[in-house]
Tab-separated table of C-alpha atoms and ligand atoms in Angstrom:
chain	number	residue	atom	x	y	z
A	1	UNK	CA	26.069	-260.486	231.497
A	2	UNK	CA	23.429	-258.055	232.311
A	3	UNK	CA	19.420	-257.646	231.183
A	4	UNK	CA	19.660	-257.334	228.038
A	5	UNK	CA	20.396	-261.297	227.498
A	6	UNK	CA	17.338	-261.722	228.443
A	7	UNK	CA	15.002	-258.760	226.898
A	8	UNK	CA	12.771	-260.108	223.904
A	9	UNK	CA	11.059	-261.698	226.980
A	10	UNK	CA	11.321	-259.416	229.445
A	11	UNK	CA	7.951	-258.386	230.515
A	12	UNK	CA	8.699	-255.112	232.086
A	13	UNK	CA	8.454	-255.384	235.718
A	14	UNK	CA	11.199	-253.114	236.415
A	15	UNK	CA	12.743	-255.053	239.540
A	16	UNK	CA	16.044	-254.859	237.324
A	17	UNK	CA	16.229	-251.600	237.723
A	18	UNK	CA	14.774	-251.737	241.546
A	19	UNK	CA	17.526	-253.906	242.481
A	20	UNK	CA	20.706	-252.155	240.212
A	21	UNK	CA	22.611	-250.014	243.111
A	22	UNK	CA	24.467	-248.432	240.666
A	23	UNK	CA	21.608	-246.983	238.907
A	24	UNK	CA	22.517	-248.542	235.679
A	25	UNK	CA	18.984	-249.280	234.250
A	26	UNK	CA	16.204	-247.244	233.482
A	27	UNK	CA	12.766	-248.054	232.165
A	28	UNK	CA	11.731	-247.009	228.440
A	29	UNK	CA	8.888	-247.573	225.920
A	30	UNK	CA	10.305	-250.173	223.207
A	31	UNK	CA	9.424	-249.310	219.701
A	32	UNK	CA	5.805	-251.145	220.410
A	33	UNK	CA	5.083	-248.984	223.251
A	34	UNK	CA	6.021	-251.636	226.157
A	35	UNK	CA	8.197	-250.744	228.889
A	36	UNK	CA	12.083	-252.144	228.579
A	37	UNK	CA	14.998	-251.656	230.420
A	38	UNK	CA	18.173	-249.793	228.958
A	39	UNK	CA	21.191	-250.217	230.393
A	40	UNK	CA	24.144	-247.143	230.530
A	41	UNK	CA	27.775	-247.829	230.567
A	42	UNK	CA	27.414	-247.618	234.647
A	43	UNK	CA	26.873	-251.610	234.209
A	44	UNK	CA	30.257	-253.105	235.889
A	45	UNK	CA	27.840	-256.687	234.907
A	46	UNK	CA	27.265	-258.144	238.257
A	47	UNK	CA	24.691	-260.131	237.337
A	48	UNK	CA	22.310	-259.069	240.086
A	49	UNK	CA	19.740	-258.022	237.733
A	50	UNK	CA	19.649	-261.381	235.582
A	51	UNK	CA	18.912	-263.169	238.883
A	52	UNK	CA	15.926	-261.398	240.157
A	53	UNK	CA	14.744	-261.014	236.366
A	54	UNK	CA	11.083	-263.512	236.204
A	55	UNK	CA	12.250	-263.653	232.436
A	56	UNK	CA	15.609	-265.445	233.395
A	57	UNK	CA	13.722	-268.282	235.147
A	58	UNK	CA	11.834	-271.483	233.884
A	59	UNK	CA	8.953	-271.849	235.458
A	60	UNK	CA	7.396	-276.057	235.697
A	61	UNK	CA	3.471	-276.211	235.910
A	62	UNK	CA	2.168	-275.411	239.581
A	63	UNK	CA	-1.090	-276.583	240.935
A	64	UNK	CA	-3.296	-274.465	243.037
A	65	UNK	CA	-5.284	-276.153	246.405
A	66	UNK	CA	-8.406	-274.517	246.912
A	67	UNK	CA	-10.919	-272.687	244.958
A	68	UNK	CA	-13.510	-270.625	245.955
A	69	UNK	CA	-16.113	-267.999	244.011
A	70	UNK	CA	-18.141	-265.118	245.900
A	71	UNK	CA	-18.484	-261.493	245.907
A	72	UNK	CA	-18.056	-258.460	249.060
A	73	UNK	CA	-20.768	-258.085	250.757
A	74	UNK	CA	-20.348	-254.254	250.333
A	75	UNK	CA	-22.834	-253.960	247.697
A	76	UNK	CA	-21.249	-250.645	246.584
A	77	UNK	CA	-17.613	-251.646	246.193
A	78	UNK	CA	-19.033	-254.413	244.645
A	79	UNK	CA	-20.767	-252.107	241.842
A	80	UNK	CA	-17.079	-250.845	241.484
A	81	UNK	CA	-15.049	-253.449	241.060
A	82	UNK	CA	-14.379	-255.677	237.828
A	83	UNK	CA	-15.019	-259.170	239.258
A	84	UNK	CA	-16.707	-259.244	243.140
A	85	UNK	CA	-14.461	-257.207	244.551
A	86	UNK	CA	-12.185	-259.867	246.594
A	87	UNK	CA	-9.516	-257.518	245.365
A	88	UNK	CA	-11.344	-254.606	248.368
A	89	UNK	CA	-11.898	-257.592	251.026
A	90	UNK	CA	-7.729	-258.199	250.865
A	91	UNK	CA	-6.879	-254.476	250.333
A	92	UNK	CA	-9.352	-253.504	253.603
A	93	UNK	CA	-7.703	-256.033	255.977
A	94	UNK	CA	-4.325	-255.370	254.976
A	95	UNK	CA	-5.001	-251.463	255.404
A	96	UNK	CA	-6.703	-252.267	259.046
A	97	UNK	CA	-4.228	-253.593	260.116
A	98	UNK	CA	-1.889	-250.415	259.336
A	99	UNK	CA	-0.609	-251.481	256.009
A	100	UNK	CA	-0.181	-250.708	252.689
A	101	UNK	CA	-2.040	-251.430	249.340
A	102	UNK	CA	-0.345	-251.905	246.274
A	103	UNK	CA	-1.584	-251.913	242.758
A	104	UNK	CA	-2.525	-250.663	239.726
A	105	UNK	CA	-4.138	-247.025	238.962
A	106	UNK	CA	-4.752	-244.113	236.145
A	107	UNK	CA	-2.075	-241.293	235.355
A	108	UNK	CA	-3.843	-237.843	236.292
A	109	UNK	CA	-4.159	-237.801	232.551
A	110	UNK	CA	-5.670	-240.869	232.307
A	111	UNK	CA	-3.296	-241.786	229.305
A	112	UNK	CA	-1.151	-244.300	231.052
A	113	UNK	CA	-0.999	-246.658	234.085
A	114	UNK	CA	1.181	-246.768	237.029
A	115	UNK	CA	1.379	-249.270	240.141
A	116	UNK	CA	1.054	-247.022	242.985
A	117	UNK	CA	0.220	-247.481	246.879
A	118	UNK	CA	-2.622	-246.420	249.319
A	119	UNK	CA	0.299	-244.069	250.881
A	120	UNK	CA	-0.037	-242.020	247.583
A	121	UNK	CA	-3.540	-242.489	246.018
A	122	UNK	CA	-7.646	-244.051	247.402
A	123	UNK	CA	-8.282	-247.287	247.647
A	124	UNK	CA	-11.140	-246.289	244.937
A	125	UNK	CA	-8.355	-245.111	242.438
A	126	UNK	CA	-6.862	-248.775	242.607
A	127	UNK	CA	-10.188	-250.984	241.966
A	128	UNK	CA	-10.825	-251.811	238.867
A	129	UNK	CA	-8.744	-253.633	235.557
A	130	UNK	CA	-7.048	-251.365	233.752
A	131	UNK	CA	-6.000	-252.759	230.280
A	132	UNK	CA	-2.622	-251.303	229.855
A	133	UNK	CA	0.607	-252.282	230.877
A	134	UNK	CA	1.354	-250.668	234.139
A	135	UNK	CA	4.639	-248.478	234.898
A	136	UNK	CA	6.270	-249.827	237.818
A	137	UNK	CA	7.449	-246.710	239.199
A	138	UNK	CA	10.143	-248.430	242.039
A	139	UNK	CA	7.144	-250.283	243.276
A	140	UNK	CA	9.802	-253.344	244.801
A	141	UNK	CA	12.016	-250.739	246.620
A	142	UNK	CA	8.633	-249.042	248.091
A	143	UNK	CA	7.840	-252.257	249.368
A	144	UNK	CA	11.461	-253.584	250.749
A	145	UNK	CA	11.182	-250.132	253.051
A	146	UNK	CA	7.687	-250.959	254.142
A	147	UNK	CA	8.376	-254.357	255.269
A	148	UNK	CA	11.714	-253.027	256.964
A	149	UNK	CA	9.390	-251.143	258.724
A	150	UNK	CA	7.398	-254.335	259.619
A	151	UNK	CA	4.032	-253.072	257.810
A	152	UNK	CA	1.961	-255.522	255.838
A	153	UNK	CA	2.108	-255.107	252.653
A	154	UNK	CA	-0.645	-256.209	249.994
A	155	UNK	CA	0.335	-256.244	245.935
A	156	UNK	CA	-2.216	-256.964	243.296
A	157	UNK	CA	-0.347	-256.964	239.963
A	158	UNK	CA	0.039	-259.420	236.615
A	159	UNK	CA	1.152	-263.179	237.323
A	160	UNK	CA	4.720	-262.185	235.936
A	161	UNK	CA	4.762	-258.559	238.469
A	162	UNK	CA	4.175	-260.675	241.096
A	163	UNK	CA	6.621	-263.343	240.143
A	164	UNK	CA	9.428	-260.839	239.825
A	165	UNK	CA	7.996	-260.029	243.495
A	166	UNK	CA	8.591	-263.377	244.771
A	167	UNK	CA	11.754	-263.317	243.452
A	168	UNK	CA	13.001	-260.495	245.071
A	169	UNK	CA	11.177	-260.925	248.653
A	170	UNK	CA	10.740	-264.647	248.883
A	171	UNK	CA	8.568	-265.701	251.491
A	172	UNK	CA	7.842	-263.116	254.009
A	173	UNK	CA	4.452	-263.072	256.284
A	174	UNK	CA	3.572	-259.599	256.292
A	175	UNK	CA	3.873	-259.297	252.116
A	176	UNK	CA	0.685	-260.915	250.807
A	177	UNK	CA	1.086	-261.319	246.795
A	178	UNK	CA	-1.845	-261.535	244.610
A	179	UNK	CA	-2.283	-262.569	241.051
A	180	UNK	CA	-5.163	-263.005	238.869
A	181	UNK	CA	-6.099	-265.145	235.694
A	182	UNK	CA	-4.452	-262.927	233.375
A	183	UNK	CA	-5.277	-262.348	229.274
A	184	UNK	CA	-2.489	-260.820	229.285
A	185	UNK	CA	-1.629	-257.034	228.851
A	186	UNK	CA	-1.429	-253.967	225.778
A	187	UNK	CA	1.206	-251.196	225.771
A	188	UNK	CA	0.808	-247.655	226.887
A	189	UNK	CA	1.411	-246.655	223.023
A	190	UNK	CA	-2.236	-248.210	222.015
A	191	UNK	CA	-3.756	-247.192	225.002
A	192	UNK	CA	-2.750	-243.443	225.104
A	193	UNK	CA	-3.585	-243.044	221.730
A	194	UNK	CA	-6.858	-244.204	222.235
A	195	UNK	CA	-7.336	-241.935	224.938
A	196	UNK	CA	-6.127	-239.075	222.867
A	197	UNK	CA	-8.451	-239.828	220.039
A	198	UNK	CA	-11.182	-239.611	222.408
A	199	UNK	CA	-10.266	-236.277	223.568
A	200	UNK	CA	-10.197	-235.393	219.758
A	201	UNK	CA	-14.230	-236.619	219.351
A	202	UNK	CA	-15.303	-235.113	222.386
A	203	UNK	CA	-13.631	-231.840	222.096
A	204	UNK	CA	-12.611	-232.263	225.917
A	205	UNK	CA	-10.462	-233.624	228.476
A	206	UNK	CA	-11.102	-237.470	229.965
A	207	UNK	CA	-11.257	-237.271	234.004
A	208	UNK	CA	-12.509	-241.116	234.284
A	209	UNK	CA	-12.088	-244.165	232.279
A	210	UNK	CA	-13.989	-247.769	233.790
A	211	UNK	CA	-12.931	-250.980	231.335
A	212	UNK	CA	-15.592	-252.923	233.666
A	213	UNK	CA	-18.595	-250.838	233.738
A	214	UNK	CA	-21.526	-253.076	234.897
A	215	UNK	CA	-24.431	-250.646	233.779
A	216	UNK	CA	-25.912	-253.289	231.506
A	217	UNK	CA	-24.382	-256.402	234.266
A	218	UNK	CA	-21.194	-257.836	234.977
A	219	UNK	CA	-21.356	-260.455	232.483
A	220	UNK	CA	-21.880	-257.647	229.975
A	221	UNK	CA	-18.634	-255.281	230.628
A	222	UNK	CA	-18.937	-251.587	228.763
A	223	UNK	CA	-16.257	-249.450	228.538
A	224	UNK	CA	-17.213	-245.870	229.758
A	225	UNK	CA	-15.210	-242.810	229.650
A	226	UNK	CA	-16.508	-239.699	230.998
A	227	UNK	CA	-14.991	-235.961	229.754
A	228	UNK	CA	-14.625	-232.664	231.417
A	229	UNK	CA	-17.099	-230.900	229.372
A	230	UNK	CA	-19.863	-233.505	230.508
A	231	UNK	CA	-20.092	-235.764	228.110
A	232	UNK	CA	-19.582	-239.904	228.011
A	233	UNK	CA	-18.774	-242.467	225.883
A	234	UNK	CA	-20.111	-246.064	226.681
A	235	UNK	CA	-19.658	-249.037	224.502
A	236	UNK	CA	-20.429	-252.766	224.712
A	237	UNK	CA	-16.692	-254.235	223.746
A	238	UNK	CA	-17.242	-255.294	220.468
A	239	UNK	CA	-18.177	-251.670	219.646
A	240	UNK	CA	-15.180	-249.992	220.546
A	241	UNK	CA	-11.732	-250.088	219.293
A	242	UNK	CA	-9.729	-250.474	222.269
A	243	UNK	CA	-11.852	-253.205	224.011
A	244	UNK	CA	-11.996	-255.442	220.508
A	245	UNK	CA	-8.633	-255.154	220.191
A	246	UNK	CA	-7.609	-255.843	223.689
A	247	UNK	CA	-9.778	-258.852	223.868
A	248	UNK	CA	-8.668	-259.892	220.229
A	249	UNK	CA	-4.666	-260.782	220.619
A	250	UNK	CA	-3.256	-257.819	217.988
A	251	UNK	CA	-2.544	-255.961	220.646
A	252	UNK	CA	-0.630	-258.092	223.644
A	253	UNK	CA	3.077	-258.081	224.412
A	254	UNK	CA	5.210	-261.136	222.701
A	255	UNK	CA	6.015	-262.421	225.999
A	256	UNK	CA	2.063	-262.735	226.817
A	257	UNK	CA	0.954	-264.699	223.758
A	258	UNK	CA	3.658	-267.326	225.044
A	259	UNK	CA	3.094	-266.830	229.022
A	260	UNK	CA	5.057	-269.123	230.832
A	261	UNK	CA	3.129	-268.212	234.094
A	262	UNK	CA	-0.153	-269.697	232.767
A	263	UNK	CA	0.355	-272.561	234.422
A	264	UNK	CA	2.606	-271.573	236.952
A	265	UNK	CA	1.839	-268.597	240.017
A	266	UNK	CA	4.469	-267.216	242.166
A	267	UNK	CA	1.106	-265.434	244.281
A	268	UNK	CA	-0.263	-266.344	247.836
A	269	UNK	CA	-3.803	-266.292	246.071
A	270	UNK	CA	-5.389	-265.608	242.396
A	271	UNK	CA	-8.350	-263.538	241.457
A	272	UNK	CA	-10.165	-263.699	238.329
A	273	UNK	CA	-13.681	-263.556	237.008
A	274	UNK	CA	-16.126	-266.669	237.260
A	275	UNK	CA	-16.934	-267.583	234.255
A	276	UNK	CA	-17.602	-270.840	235.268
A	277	UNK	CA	-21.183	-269.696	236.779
A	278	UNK	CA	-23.145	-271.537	234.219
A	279	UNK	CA	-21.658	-274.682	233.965
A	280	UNK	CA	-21.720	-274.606	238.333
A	281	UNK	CA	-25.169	-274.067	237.632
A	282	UNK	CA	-24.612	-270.545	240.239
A	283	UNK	CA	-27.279	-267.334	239.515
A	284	UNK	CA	-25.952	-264.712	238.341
A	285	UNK	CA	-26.936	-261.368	239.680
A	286	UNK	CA	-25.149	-259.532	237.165
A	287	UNK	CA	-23.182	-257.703	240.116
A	288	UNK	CA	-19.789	-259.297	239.564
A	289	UNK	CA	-18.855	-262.986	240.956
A	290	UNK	CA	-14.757	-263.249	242.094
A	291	UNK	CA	-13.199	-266.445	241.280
A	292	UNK	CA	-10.270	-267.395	244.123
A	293	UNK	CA	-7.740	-270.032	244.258
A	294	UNK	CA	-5.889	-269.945	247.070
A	295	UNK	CA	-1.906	-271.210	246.490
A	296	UNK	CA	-0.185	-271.011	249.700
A	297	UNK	CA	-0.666	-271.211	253.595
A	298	UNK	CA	-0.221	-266.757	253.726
A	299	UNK	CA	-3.380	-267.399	251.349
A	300	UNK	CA	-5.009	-269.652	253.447
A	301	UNK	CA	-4.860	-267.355	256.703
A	302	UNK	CA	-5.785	-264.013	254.188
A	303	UNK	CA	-8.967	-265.722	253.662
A	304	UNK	CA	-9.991	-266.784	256.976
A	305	UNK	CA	-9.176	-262.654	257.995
A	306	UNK	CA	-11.660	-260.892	255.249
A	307	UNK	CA	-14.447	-264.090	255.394
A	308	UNK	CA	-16.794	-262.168	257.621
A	309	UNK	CA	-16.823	-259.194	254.663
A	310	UNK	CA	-17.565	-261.787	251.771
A	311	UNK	CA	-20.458	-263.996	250.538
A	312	UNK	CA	-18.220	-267.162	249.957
A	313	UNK	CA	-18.283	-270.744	248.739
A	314	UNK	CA	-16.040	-273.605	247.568
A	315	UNK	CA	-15.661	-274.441	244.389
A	316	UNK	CA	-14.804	-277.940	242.223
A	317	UNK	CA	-11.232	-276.958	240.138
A	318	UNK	CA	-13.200	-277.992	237.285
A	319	UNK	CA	-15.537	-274.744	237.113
A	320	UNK	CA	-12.286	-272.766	237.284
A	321	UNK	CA	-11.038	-273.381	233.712
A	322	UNK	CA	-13.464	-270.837	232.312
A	323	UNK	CA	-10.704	-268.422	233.851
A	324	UNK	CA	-7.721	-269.294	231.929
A	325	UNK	CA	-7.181	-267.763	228.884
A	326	UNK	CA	-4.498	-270.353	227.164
A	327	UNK	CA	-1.637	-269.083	225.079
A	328	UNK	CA	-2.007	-267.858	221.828
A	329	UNK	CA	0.920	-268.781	220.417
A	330	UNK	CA	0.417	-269.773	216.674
A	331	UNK	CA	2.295	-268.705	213.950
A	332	UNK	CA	-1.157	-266.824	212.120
A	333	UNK	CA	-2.013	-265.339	215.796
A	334	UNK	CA	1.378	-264.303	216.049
A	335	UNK	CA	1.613	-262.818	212.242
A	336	UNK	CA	-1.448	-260.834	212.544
A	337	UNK	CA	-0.553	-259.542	215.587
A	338	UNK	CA	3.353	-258.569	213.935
A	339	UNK	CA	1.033	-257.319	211.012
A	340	UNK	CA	-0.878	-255.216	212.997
A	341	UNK	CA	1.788	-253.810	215.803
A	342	UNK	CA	3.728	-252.532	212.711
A	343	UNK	CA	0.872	-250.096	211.868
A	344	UNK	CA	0.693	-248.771	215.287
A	345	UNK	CA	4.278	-248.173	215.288
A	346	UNK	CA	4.609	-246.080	212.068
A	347	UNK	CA	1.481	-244.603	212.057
A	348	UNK	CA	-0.749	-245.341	215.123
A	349	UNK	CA	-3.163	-247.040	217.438
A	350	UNK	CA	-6.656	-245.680	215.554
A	351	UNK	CA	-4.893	-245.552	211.989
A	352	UNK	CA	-4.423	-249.717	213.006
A	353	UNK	CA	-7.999	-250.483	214.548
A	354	UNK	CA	-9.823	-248.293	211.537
A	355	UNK	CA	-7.304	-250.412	208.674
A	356	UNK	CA	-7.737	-253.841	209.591
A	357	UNK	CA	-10.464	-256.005	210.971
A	358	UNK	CA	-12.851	-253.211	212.495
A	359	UNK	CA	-12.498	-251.221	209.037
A	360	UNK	CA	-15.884	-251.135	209.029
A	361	UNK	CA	-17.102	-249.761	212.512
A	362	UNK	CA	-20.076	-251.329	214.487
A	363	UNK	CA	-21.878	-252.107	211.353
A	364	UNK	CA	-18.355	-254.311	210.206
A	365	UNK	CA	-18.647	-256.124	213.364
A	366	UNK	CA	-22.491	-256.284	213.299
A	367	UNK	CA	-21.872	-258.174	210.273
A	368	UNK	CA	-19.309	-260.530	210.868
A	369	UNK	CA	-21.725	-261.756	213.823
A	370	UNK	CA	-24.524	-262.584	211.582
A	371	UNK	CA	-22.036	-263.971	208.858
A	372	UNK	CA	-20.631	-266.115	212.339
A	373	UNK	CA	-24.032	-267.024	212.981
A	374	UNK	CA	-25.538	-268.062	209.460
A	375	UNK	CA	-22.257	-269.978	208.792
A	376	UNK	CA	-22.953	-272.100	212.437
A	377	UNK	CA	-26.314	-273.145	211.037
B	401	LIG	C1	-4.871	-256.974	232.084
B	401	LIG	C2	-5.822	-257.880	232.828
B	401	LIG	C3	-6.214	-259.090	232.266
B	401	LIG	C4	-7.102	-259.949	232.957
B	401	LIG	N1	-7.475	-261.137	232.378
B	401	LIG	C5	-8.337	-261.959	233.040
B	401	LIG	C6	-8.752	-263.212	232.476
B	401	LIG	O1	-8.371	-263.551	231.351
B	401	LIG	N2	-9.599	-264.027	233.205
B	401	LIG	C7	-10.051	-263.664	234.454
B	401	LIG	O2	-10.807	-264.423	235.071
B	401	LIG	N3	-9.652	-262.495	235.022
B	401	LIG	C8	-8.818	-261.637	234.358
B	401	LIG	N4	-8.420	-260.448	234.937
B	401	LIG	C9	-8.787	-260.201	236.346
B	401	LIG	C10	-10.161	-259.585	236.555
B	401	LIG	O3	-10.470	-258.702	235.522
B	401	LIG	C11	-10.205	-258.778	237.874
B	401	LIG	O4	-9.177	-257.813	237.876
B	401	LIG	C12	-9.994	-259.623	239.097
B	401	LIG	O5	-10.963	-260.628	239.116
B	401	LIG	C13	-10.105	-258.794	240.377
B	401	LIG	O6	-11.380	-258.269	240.480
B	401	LIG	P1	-11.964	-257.730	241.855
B	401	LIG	O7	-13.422	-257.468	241.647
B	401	LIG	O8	-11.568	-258.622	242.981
B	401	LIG	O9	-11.185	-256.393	242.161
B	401	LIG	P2	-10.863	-255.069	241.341
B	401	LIG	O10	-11.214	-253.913	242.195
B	401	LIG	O11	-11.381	-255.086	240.011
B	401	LIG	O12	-9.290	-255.125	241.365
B	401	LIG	C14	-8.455	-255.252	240.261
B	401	LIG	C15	-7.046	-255.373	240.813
B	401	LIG	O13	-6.149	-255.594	239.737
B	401	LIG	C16	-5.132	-254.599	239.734
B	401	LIG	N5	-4.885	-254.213	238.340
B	401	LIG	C17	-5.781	-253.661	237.498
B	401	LIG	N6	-5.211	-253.420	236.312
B	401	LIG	C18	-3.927	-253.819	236.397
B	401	LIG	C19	-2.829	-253.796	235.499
B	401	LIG	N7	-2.937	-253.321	234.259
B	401	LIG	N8	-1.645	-254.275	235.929
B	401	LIG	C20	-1.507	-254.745	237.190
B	401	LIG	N9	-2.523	-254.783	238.091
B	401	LIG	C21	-3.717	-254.330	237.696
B	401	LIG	C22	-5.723	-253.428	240.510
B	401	LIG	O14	-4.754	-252.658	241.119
B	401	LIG	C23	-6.599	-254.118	241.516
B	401	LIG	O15	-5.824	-254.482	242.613
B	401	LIG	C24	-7.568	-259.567	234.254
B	401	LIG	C25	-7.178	-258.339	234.803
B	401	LIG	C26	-6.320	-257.499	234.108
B	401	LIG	C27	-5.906	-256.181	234.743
């Protein structure tokens, strides 16, 4: 038996292919545009892969301790970060203490998303959601030779990245794993072509995308691209293509609309967005508040390192619900979504977004909030 028992829900974390000595696997876009391993006729079928494969487990519901909200100090990184930047507070103790940073960043190109390390790219270059799957790029073997090493090691990545993580490394003191409250994540396919379509409008290279732009205030995300010949594109969500359909469910991986790690972390601590600030009855600022929940006792020690660097307070579990998105797995979610992913495989991302529900632009949306609104009253 190898990985492929187990691929319609493999997620695509690649520590198959981290762990195969033989070199057996390689990671490829599937015919949606997610990343999938393929394995050659080098596979003698061990088995190794299957049992560090977060797919190949079942996972039972897992409660958190602690919660927290609060935001960095750092008023800047703040600015710069999608929630309140808890993610820099971790990533600057970890890397004073001589270690390394893990996570998520842009291609040069912009057009896809790889999980890379402060020994390769800024701390900047790593802040920020990016809304595309990310390419592993032998992230678990980077970080088994860092630890050897006896270097801390930080890794922000998707509740099932960092369960593969956990599978792989089990406890260790100097790896600190972070999660966050996750929506869940689009392929590269959607996402490049976006970016490509862009180019096309603009007549000009992208050198920056931001997904969490807080120019009109964190509770307001924009997306904002900026080109090489000067020029930007900003959008409230609901105006853009990409952003609707990312927060709409069309374009999410199978194994996301059925996550079995919504209940369940694998991570020392989990990051997400506090939504809950109403409800809590907390001002908002409009400059990003963090939501934490702190898992395990690693967590517990993190937290006491960065607390000088953050504003921070506890929180009741009950304002952390606003976090979770919960699974979206009905048969007329999951048919629209079939519906639509078929589109973007024979023809593309934009030919998708322009033929179904955002057929008719801004003004289509526009009007489907007033028709939402009329038909509440
Ligand atoms: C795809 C996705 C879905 C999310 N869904 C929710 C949600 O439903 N509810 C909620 O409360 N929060 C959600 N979040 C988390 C939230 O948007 C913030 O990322 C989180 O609160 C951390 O913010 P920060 O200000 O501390 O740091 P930031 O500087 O914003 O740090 C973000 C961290 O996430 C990592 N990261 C970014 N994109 C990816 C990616 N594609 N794959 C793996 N790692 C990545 C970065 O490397 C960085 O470490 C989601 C994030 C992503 C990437």
């Amino acid at each position: 038996m190898n990985i492929n028992a187990v691929s319609k829900d493999c997620i695509g974390c690649a520590a198959c292919m981290d762990i195969c000595a033989l070199g057996a696997i390689s990671i490829h876009c599937d015919s949606e545009g997610f990343y999938k391993p393929q394995v050659d006729d080098k596979c003698i079928n061990c088995g190794k892969c299957l049992k560090k494969c977060p797919a190949n487990t079942s996972k039972t519901e897992k409660k958190v301790s602690e919660f927290y909200y609060g935001w960095i100090l750092d008023d800047t990184v703040r600015k710069n970060s999608s929630s309140g930047g808890f993610f820099s507070s971790l990533a600057n103790y970890v890397l004073s203490s001589g270690g390394v940073v893990f996570g998520a960043a842009y291609s040069n190109d912009f057009k896809s998303v790889v999980m890379e390390s402060t020994e390769d790219v800024s701390l900047d270059a790593l802040r920020v959601s990016k809304y595309c799957q990310a390419f592993s790029n032998g992230m678990h073997n980077k970080i088994a030779d860092h630890l050897k090493k006896g270097r801390k090691v930080l890794v922000v990545g998707t509740p099932c990245q960092i369960a593969s993580l956990r599978l792989r490394f089990a406890n260790n003191e100097n790896l600190l794993l972070v999660d966050f409250f996750c929506g869940g994540i689009a392929p590269v396919s959607a996402y490049s072509n976006y970016i490509e379509y862009l180019e096309k409008c603009y007549k000009s290279k992208v050198i920056s995308v931001n997904m969490r732009d807080k120019s009109l205030g964190w509770n307001l995300p924009k997306i904002r691209v900026k080109f090489e010949n000067g020029k930007v594109y900003s959008k409230r969500y609901q105006f853009d293509y990409y952003c609707h359909y990312f927060y709409g469910k069309n374009i999410k991986n199978l194994p996301c609309l059925t996550c079995k790690f919504t209940n369940h972390t694998d991570a020392d601590i989990t990051i997400g967005d506090f939504w809950g600030y109403k409800s809590a009855n907390v001002s908002n600022d409009g400059k990003g508040i963090s939501l934490i929940a702190i898992n395990t006792e690693n967590g517990k020690i993190a937290l006491d390192c960065v607390k000088t660097q953050l504003q921070l307070y506890s929180l009741d579990e009950k304002y952390a619900k606003y976090a979770y998105r919960g699974k979206d797995n009905n048969t007329q979610i999951i048919k629209q979504r079939n519906e639509f992913m078929e589109d973007v495989k024979k023809h593309s991302f934009v030919y998708a977004a322009k033929k179904h529900d955002f057929r008719y632009g801004s003004f289509g949306v526009l009007l489907k909030i007033l028709i939402r609104k009329v038909v509440r009253k």
